[in-house]
Coordinates of C-alpha atoms in Angstrom, one line a residue:
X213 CA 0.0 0.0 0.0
X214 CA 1.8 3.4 -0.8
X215 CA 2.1 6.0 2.0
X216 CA 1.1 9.4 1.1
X217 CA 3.6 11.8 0.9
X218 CA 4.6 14.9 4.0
X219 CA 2.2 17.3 3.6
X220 CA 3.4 21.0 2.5
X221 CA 3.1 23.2 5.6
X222 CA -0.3 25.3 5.7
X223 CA 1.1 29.1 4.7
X224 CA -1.4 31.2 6.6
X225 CA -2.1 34.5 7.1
X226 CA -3.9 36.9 9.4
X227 CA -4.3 40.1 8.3
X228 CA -5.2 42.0 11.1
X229 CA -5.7 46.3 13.2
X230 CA -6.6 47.7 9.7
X231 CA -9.6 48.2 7.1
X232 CA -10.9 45.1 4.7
X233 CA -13.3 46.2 1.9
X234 CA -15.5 43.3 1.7
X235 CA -19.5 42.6 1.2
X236 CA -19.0 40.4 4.1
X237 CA -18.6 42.9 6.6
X238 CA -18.5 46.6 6.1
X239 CA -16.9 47.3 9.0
X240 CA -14.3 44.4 8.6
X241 CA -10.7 45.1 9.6
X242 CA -9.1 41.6 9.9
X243 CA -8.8 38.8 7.4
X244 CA -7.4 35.3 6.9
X245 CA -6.1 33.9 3.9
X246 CA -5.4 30.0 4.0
X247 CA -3.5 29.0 1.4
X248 CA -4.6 30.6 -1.9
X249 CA -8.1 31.6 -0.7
X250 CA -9.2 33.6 1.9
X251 CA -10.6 31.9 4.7
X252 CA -12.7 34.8 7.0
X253 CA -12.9 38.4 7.4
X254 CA -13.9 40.2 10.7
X255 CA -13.4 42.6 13.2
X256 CA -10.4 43.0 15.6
X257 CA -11.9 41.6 18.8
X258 CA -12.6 38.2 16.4
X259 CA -9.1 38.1 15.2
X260 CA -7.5 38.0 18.5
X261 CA -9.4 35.1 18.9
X262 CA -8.2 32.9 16.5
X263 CA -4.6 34.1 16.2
X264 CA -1.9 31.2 16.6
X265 CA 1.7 31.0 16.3
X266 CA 1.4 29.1 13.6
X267 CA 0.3 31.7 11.6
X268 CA 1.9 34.7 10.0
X269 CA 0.5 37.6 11.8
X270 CA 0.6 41.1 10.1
X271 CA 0.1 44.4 11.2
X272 CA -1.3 46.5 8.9
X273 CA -1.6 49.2 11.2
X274 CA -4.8 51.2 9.9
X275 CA -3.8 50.0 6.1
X276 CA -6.4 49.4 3.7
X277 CA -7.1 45.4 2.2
X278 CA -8.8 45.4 -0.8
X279 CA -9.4 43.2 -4.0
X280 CA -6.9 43.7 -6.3
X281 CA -6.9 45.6 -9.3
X282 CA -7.4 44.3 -12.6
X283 CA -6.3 46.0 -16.2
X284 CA -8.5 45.7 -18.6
X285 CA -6.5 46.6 -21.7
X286 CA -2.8 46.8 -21.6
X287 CA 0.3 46.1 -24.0
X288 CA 3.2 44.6 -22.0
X289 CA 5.8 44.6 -24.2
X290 CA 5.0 48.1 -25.2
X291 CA 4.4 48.9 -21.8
X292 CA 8.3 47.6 -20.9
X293 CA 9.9 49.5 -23.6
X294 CA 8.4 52.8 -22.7
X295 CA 9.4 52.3 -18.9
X296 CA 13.0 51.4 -20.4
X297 CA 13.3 54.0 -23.2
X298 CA 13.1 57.9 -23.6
X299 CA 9.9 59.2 -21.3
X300 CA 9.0 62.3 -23.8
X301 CA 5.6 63.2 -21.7
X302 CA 7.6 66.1 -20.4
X303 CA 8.7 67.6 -24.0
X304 CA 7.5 70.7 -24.9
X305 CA 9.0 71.3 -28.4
X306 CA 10.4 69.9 -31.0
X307 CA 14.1 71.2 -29.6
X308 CA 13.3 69.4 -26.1
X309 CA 12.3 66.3 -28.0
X310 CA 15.7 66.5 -30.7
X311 CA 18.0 67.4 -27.2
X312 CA 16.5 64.1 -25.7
X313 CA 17.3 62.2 -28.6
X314 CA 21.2 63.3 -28.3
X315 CA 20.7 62.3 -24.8
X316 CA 19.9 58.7 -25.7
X317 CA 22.9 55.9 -24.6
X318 CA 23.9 52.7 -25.6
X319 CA 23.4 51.0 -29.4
X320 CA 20.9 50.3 -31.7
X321 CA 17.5 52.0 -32.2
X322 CA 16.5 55.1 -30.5
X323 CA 12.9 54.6 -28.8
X324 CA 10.7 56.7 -26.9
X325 CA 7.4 57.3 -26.5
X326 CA 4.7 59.9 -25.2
X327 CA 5.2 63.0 -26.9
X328 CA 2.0 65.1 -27.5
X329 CA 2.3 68.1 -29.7
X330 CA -1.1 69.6 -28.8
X331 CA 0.8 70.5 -25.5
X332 CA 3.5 72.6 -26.7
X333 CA 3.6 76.0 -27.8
X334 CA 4.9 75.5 -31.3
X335 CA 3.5 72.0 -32.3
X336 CA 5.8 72.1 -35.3
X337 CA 7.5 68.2 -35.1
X338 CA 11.2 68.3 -35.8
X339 CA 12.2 66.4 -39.6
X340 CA 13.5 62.9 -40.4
X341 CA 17.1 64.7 -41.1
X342 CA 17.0 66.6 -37.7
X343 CA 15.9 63.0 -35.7
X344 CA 19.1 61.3 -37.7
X345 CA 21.2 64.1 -37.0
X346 CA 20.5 64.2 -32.8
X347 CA 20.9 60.7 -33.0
X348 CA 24.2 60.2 -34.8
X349 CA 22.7 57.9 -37.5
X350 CA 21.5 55.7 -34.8
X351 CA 17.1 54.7 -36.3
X352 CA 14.7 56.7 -34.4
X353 CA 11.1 55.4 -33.2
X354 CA 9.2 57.9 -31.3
X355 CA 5.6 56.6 -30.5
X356 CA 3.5 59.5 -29.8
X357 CA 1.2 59.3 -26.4
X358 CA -2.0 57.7 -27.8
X359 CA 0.6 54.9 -30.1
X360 CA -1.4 55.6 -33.1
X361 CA 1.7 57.9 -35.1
X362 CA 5.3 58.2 -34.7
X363 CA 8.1 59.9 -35.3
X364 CA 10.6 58.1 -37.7
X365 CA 14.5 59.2 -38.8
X366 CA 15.8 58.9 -42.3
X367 CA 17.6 55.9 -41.6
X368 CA 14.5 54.3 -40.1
X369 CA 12.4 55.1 -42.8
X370 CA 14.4 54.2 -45.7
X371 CA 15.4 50.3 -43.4
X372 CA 11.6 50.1 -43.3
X373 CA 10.8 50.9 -46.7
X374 CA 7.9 52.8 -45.5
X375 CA 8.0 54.8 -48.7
X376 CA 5.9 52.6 -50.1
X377 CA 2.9 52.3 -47.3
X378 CA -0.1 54.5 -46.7
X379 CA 0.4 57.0 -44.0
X380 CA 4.0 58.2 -45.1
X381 CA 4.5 61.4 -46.8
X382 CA 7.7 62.1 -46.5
X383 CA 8.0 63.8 -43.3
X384 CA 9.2 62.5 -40.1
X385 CA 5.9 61.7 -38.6
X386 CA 3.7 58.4 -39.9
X387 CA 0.3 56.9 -39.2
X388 CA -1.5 54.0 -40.4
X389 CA 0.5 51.4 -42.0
X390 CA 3.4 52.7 -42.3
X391 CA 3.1 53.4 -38.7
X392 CA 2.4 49.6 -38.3
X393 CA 5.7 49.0 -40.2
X394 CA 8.1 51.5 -38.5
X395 CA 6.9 50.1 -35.2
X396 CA 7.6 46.5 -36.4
X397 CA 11.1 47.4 -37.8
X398 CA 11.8 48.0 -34.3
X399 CA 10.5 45.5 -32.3
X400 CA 12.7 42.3 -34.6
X401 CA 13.9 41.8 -30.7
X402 CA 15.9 38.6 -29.6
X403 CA 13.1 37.1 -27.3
X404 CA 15.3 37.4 -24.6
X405 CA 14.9 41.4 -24.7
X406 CA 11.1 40.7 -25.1
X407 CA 11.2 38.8 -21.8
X408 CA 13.1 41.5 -20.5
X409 CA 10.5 44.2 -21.1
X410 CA 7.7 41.9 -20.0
X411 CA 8.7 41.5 -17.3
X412 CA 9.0 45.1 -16.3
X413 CA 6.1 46.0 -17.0
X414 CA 4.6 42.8 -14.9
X415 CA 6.9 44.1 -11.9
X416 CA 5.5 47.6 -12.4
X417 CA 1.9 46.6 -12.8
X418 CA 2.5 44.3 -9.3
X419 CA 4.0 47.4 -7.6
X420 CA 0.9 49.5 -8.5
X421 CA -1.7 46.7 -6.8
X422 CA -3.2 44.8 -10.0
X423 CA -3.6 41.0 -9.5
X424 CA -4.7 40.8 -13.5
X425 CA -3.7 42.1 -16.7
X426 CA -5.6 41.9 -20.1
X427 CA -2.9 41.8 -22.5
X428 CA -4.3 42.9 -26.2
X429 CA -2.4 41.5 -28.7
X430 CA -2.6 41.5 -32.3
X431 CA -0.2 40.9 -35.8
X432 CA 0.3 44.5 -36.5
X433 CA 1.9 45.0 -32.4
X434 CA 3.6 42.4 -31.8
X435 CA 3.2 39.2 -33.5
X436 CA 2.0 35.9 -32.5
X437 CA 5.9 35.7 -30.5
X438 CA 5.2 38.2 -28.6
X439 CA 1.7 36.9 -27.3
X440 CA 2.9 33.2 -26.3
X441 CA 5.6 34.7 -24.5
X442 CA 2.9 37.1 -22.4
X443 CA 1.0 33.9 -21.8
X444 CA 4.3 31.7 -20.5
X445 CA 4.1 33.9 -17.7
X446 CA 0.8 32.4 -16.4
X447 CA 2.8 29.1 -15.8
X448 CA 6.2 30.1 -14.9
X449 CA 9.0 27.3 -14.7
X450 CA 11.4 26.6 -11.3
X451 CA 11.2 28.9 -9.1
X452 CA 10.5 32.1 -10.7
X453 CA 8.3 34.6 -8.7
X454 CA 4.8 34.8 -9.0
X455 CA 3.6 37.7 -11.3
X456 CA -0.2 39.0 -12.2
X457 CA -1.9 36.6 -14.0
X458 CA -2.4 38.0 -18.1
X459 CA -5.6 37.7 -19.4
X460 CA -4.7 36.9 -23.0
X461 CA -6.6 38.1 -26.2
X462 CA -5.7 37.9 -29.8
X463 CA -6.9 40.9 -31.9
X464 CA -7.4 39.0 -35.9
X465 CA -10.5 39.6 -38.3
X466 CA -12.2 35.9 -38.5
X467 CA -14.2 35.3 -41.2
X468 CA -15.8 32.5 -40.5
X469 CA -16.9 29.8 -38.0
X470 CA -14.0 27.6 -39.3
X471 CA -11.8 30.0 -39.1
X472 CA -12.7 32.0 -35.9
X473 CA -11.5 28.2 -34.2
X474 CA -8.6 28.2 -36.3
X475 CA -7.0 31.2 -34.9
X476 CA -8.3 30.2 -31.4
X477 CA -6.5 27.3 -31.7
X478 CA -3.2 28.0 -33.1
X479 CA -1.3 28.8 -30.0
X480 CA -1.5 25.9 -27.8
X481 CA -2.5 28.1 -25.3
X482 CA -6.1 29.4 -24.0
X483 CA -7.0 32.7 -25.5
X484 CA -10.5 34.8 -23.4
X485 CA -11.6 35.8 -27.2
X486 CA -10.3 37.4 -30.9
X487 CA -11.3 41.3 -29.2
X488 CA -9.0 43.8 -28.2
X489 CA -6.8 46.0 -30.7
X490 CA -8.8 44.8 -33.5
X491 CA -8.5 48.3 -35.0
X492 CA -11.9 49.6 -36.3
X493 CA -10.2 52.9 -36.5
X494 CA -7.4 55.1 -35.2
X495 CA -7.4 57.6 -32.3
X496 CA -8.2 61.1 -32.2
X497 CA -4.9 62.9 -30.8
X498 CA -3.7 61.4 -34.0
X499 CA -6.8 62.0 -36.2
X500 CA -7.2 58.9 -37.1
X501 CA -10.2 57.8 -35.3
X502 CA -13.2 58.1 -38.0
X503 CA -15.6 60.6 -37.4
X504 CA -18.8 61.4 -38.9
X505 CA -18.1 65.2 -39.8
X506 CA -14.4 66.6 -39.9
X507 CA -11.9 67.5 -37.0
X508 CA -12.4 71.1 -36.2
X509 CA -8.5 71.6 -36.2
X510 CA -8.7 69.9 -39.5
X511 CA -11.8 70.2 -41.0
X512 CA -10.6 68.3 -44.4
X513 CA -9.8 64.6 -42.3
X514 CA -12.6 62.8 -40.7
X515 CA -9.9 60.0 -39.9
X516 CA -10.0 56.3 -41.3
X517 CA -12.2 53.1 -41.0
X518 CA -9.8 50.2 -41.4
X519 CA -12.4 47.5 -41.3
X520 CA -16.2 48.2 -43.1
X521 CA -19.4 47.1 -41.4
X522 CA -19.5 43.9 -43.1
X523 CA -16.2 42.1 -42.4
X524 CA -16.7 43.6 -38.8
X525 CA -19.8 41.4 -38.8
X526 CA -19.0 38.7 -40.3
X527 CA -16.4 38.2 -37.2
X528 CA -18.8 39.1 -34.7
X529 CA -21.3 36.4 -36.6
X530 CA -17.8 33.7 -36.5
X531 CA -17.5 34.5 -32.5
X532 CA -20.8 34.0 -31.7
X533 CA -20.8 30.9 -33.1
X534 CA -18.1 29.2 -31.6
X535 CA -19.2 30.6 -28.2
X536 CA -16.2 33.4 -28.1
X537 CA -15.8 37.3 -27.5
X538 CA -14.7 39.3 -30.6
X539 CA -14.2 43.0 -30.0
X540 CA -13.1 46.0 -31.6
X541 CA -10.8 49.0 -31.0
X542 CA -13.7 51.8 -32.0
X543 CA -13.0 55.3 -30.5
X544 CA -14.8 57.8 -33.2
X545 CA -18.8 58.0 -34.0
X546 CA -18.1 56.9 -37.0
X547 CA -16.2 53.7 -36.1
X548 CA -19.0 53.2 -33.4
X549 CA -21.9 53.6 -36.5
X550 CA -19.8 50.3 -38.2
X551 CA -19.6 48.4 -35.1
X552 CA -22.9 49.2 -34.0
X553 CA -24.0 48.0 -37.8
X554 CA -22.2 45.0 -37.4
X555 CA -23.9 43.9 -34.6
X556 CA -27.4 44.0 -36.4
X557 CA -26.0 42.4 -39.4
X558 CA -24.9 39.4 -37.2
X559 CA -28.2 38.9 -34.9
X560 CA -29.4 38.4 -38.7
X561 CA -27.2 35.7 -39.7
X562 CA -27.4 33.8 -36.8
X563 CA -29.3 35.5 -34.3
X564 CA -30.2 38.2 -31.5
X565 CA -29.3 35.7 -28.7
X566 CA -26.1 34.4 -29.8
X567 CA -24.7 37.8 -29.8
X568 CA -25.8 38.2 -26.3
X569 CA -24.9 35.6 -25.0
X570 CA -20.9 35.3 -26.1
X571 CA -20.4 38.6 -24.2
X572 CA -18.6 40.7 -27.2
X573 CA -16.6 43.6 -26.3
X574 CA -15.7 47.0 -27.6
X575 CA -12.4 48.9 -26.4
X576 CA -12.4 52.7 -25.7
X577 CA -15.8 53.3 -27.4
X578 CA -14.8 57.3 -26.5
X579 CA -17.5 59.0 -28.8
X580 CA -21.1 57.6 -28.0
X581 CA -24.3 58.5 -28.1
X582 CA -27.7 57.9 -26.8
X583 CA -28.8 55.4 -29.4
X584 CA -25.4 53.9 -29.7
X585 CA -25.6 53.1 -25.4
X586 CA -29.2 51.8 -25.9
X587 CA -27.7 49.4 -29.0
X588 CA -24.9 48.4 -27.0
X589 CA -27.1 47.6 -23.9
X590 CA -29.3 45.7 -26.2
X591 CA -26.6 43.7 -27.0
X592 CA -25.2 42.8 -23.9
X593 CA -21.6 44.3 -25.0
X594 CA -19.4 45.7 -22.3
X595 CA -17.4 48.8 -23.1
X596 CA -13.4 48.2 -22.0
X597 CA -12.9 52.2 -21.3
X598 CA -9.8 54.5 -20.0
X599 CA -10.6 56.8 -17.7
X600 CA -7.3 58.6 -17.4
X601 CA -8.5 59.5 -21.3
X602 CA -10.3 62.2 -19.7
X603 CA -8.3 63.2 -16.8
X604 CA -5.6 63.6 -19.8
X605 CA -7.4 65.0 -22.2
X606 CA -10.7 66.5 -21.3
X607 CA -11.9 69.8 -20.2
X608 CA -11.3 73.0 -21.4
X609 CA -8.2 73.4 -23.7
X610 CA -7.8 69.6 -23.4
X611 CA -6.7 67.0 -27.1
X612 CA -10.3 66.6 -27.1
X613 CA -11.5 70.4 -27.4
X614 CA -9.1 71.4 -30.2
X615 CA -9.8 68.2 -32.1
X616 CA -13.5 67.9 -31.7
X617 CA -14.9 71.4 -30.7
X618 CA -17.9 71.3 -28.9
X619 CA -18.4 67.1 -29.4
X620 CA -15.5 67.0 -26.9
X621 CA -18.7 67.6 -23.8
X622 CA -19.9 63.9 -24.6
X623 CA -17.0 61.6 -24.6
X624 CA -16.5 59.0 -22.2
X625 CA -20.3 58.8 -21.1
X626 CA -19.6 56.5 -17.8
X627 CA -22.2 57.6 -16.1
X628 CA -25.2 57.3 -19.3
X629 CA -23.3 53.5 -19.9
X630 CA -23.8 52.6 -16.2
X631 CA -27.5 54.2 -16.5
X632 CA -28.2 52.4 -19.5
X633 CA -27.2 48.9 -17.8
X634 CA -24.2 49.0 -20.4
X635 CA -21.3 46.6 -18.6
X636 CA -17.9 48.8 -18.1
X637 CA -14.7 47.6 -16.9
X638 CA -11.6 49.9 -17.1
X639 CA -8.0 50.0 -18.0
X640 CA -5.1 52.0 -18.8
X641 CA -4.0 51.0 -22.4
X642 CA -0.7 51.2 -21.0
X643 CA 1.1 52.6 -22.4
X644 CA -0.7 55.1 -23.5
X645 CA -1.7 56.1 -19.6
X646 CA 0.4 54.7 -16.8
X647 CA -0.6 51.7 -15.1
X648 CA -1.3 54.0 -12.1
X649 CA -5.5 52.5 -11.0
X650 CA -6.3 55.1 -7.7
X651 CA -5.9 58.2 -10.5
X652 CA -8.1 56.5 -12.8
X653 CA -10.7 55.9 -10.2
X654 CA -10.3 59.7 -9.5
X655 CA -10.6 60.5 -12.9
X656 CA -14.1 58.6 -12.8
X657 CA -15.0 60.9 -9.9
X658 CA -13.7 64.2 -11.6
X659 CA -14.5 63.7 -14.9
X660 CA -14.7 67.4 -17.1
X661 CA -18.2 66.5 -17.6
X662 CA -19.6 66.7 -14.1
X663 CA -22.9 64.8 -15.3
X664 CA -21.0 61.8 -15.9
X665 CA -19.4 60.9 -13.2
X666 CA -19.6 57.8 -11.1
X667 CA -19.0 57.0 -7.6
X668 CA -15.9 55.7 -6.6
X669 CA -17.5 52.7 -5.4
X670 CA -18.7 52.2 -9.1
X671 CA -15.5 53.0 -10.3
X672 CA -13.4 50.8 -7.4
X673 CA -15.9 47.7 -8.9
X674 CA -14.9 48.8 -12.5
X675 CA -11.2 48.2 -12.4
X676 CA -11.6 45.3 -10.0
X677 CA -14.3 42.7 -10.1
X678 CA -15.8 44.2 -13.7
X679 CA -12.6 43.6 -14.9
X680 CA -12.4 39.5 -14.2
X681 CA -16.4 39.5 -15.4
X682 CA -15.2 41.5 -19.1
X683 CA -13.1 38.6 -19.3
X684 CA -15.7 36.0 -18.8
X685 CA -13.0 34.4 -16.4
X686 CA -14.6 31.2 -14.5
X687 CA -14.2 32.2 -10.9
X688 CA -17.5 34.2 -10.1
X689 CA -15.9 35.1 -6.8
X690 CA -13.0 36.6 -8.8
X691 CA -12.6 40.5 -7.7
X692 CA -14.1 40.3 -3.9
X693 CA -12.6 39.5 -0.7
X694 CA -15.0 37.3 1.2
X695 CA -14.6 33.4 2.8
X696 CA -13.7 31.0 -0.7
X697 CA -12.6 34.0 -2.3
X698 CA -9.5 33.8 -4.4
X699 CA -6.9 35.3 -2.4
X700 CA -6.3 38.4 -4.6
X701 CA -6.0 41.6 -3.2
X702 CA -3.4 44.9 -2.2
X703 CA -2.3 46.8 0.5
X704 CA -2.4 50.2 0.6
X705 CA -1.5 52.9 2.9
X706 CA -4.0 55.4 3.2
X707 CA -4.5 58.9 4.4
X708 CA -8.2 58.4 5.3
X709 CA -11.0 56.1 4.5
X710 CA -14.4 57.7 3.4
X711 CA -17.6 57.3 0.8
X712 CA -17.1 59.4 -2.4
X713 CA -20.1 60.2 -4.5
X714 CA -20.3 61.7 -8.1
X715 CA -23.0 64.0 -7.1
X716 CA -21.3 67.3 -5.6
X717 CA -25.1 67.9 -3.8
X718 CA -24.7 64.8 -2.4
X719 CA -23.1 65.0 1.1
X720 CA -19.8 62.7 0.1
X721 CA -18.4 60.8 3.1
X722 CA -20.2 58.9 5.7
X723 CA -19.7 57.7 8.9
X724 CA -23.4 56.0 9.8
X725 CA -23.0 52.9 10.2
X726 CA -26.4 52.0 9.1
X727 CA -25.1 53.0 5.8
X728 CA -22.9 49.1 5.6
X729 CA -21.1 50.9 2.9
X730 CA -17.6 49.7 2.6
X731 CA -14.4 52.7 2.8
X732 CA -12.6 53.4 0.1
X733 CA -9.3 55.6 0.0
X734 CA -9.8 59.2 0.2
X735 CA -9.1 60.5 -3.1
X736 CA -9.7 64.5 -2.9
X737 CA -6.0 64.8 -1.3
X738 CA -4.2 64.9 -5.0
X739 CA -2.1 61.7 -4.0
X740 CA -2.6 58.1 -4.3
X741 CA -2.5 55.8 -2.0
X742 CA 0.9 53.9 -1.5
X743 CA 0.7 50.1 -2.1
X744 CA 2.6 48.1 0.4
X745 CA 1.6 44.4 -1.1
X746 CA 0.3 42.6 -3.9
X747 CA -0.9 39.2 -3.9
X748 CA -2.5 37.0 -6.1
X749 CA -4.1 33.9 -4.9
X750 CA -2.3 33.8 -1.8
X751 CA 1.1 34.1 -3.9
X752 CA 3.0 37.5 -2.9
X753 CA 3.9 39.3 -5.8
X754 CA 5.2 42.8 -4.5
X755 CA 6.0 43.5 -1.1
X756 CA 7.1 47.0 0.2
X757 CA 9.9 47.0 3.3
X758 CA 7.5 49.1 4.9
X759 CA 4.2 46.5 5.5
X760 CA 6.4 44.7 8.3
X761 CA 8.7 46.9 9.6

């Protein structure tokens, strides 16, 4: 008869003298995680209680537990290279941006990333010549903040042969596809360098609090490659640390049933759907997003529609089928119109409920209307959204003003979607914004357009446990801290604890504890909250010096 093995040692934890933001218990401020799922949450006098030596006892000393936070949209590799290469957010000119180029070390391309020309005072871009000049002959790859258009050298340009693709025109700046191809020009990486910049960005995302990443990939960013390495992070080999799990999606146009399997099955690997930076159209800093009448700083362009409402539908029709999200990158009213088109054509070729019911998915959706929410609603599609879009861009003298005049009121609707019964989880699209999830809950609570603006308890449940529900993940207790729980969640040091509303007539902080409303961090103060662990089902992936010392 074989004798069972020694049993590994129980690893658990009592969380205890702080704040836990659970349904279980409003006033909470102890919990227990067993193993990789937490176990009981209560109050202080309970806690005492139960505490044993043989568990590892931690002071959280008035620090805030709560889920942790998931990213709903996010490029990793992209992500890693803009933390590693030139940080242009800063620049205000075209001689700022040429002096940081000259600035650039070691061999090989020059990359940076998050210039925004609508910010300086002169937004005249420096030329191809200029960029090769700075850099000393060295290829230049500039991504602009929103990733949609570049800057490119002479050098770069002519090893890319982008002039032969659509969107170059002989300046130093491209869009479209030969954006597509300057980009890949400089991503031919040795996959130990992609690893590399992975995992940065997975350290940084753990060091901000998210448990969860949705990583978009598709062929014109960075390959198939580049996706299965993102996913050989979800089962790492030996003992390499534990990291946020990446929710994976694949961004190719399916055209049918047949083939929407196909490209689900290629990788070996589980993909969450064939959604994410499927690119309807473009984005509006660089006037590519379609729109239905011109951009008022340009009335001639009215941006570009890279798929039309047919193929968009025959994919959706293809998804439904096999029982998948498909998705779309749709920012302008136009691109909406096609996706919105789409969806009707598909509930005709194979029906209403089908579309429901495989839980499609639109990213951004920025420009939307009444009847587009009430289609989308219909449909049972969730809108994958960026808050920090607003906080960015919005408001007076904001990207969105000087490119879309007075349209700019009505973008990013959260409060009309959540109205309308329209599912929402949030993101960063890092990076385009930083993976930084207290300023985008602020953002949802200061948005420039004070009538849509949402709670920060809607907000919290946005970038949290709407976040594992976008991505149909199986766990329905995915994104909430109570007993059988997955034991994912942050700690944060916080300033104060309070209720925040989105109505400014609306006292906004509470203290009655007949309310049972669980305390969030206080988020008027201008500073976030300082994350002091990150753990994801039960498995520590960041830990500050300062949650045990």
């Amino acid at each position: 008869m074989t004798q069972p093995g020694p049993e590994s040692p129980r690893n658990v934890v009592l969380y205890r003298n702080g704040s836990v933001y659970t349904a279980a218990d409003p006033f909470a401020t102890a919990m227990l995680v067993d193993g990789d799922t937490v176990a009981w949450v209560g109050s202080e006098q309970a806690a005492s209680s139960i505490a044993d030596s043989s568990m590892d006892v931690i002071d959280l000393r008035g620090a805030l537990v709560a889920p942790g936070f998931v990213d709903s949209h996010m490029h990793l590799t992209e992500t890693g290279i803009a933390l590693d290469s030139l940080r242009l957010g800063g620049v205000t000119s075209a001689r700022e941006l040429l002096d940081a180029v000259s600035s650039a070390t070691g061999n090989g391309p020059v990359l940076g990333h998050g210039w925004d020309e609508t910010t300086w005072a002169d937004p005249t871009l420096p030329t191809p010549d200029e960029l090769e000049r700075a850099s000393a002959g060295r290829p230049v790859y500039l991504s602009r903040v929103d990733v949609h258009s570049a800057l490119v050298s002479t050098s770069l340009a002519h090893a890319a042969d982008l002039r032969s693709q659509d969107g170059f025109d002989g300046g130093a700046r491209v869009t479209r596809a030969a954006h597509t191809a300057a980009r890949q020009s400089t991503r031919q990486l040795p996959e130990e360098a992609l690893r590399r910049h992975q995992a940065r960005a997975l350290s940084e995302a753990a060091a901000n609090g998210y448990v969860a990443l949705a990583e978009m990939g598709a062929p014109h960013i960075g390959g198939q490659e580049d996706l299965r390495l993102a996913a050989a992070w979800n089962s790492p080999g030996g003992d390499g640390p534990a990291l946020p799990e990446v929710l994976l999606y694949w961004g190719e146009l399916a055209t049918s049933e047949e083939h929407a399997r196909s490209l689900m099955d290629q990788f070996g690997f589980p993909l969450r759907g064939l959604a994410g930076d499927l690119n309807i159209d473009g984005s509006v800093g660089s006037r590519t997003a379609a729109l239905r009448s011109g951009y008022s700083d340009a009335p001639g362009e009215r941006g570009n529609l890279y798929l039309t409402a047919e193929q968009a539908a025959a994919h959706l029709a293809a998804c439904s089928l096999v029982g998948i999200q498909a998705g779309f990158h749709v920012i302008g009213d136009a691109g909406l119109d096609a996706a919105l088109s789409a969806l009707d054509l598909a509930a005709e070729q194979v029906g209403e409920q089908r579309v429901r019911a495989a839980g499609h998915r639109f990213e951004h959706v920025e420009m939307v209307d009444a009847p587009a929410i009430e289609k989308l609603a219909r449909y049972s599609v969730t809108v994958s959204a960026q808050p920090a879009f607003d906080a960015a861009w919005g408001g007076p003298g904001g990207l969105y003003g000087k490119r879309l005049g007075e349209r700019s009121a009505s973008m990013n609707p959260f409060a009309s979607l959540y109205a309308a019964g329209v599912p929402v989880c949030f993101g960063s699209d890092s990076p385009v914004t930083p993976l930084k999830p207290w300023s985008s809950v602020r953002a949802c609570l200061e948005h420039h357009t004070e009538g849509e603006r949402i709670s920060a308890r809607a907000a919290f449940l946005g970038h949290t446990r709407a976040g594992w529900r976008a991505a149909k993940y199986p766990n329905p207790m995915a994104g909430q801290l109570v007993p059988g729980a997955p034991a994912s969640f942050a700690v944060w040091e916080v300033e104060e604890l309070m209720v925040q509303v989105a109505d400014g007539r609306v006292q906004s902080w509470s203290t009655d504890p007949r309310a049972r409303t669980p305390l969030l961090p206080a988020l008027d103060t201008g500073t976030d909250p300082v994350c002091l662990q990150t753990v994801r089902n039960g498995a520590e992936l960041f830990s500050s010096p300062a949650l045990r010392s």
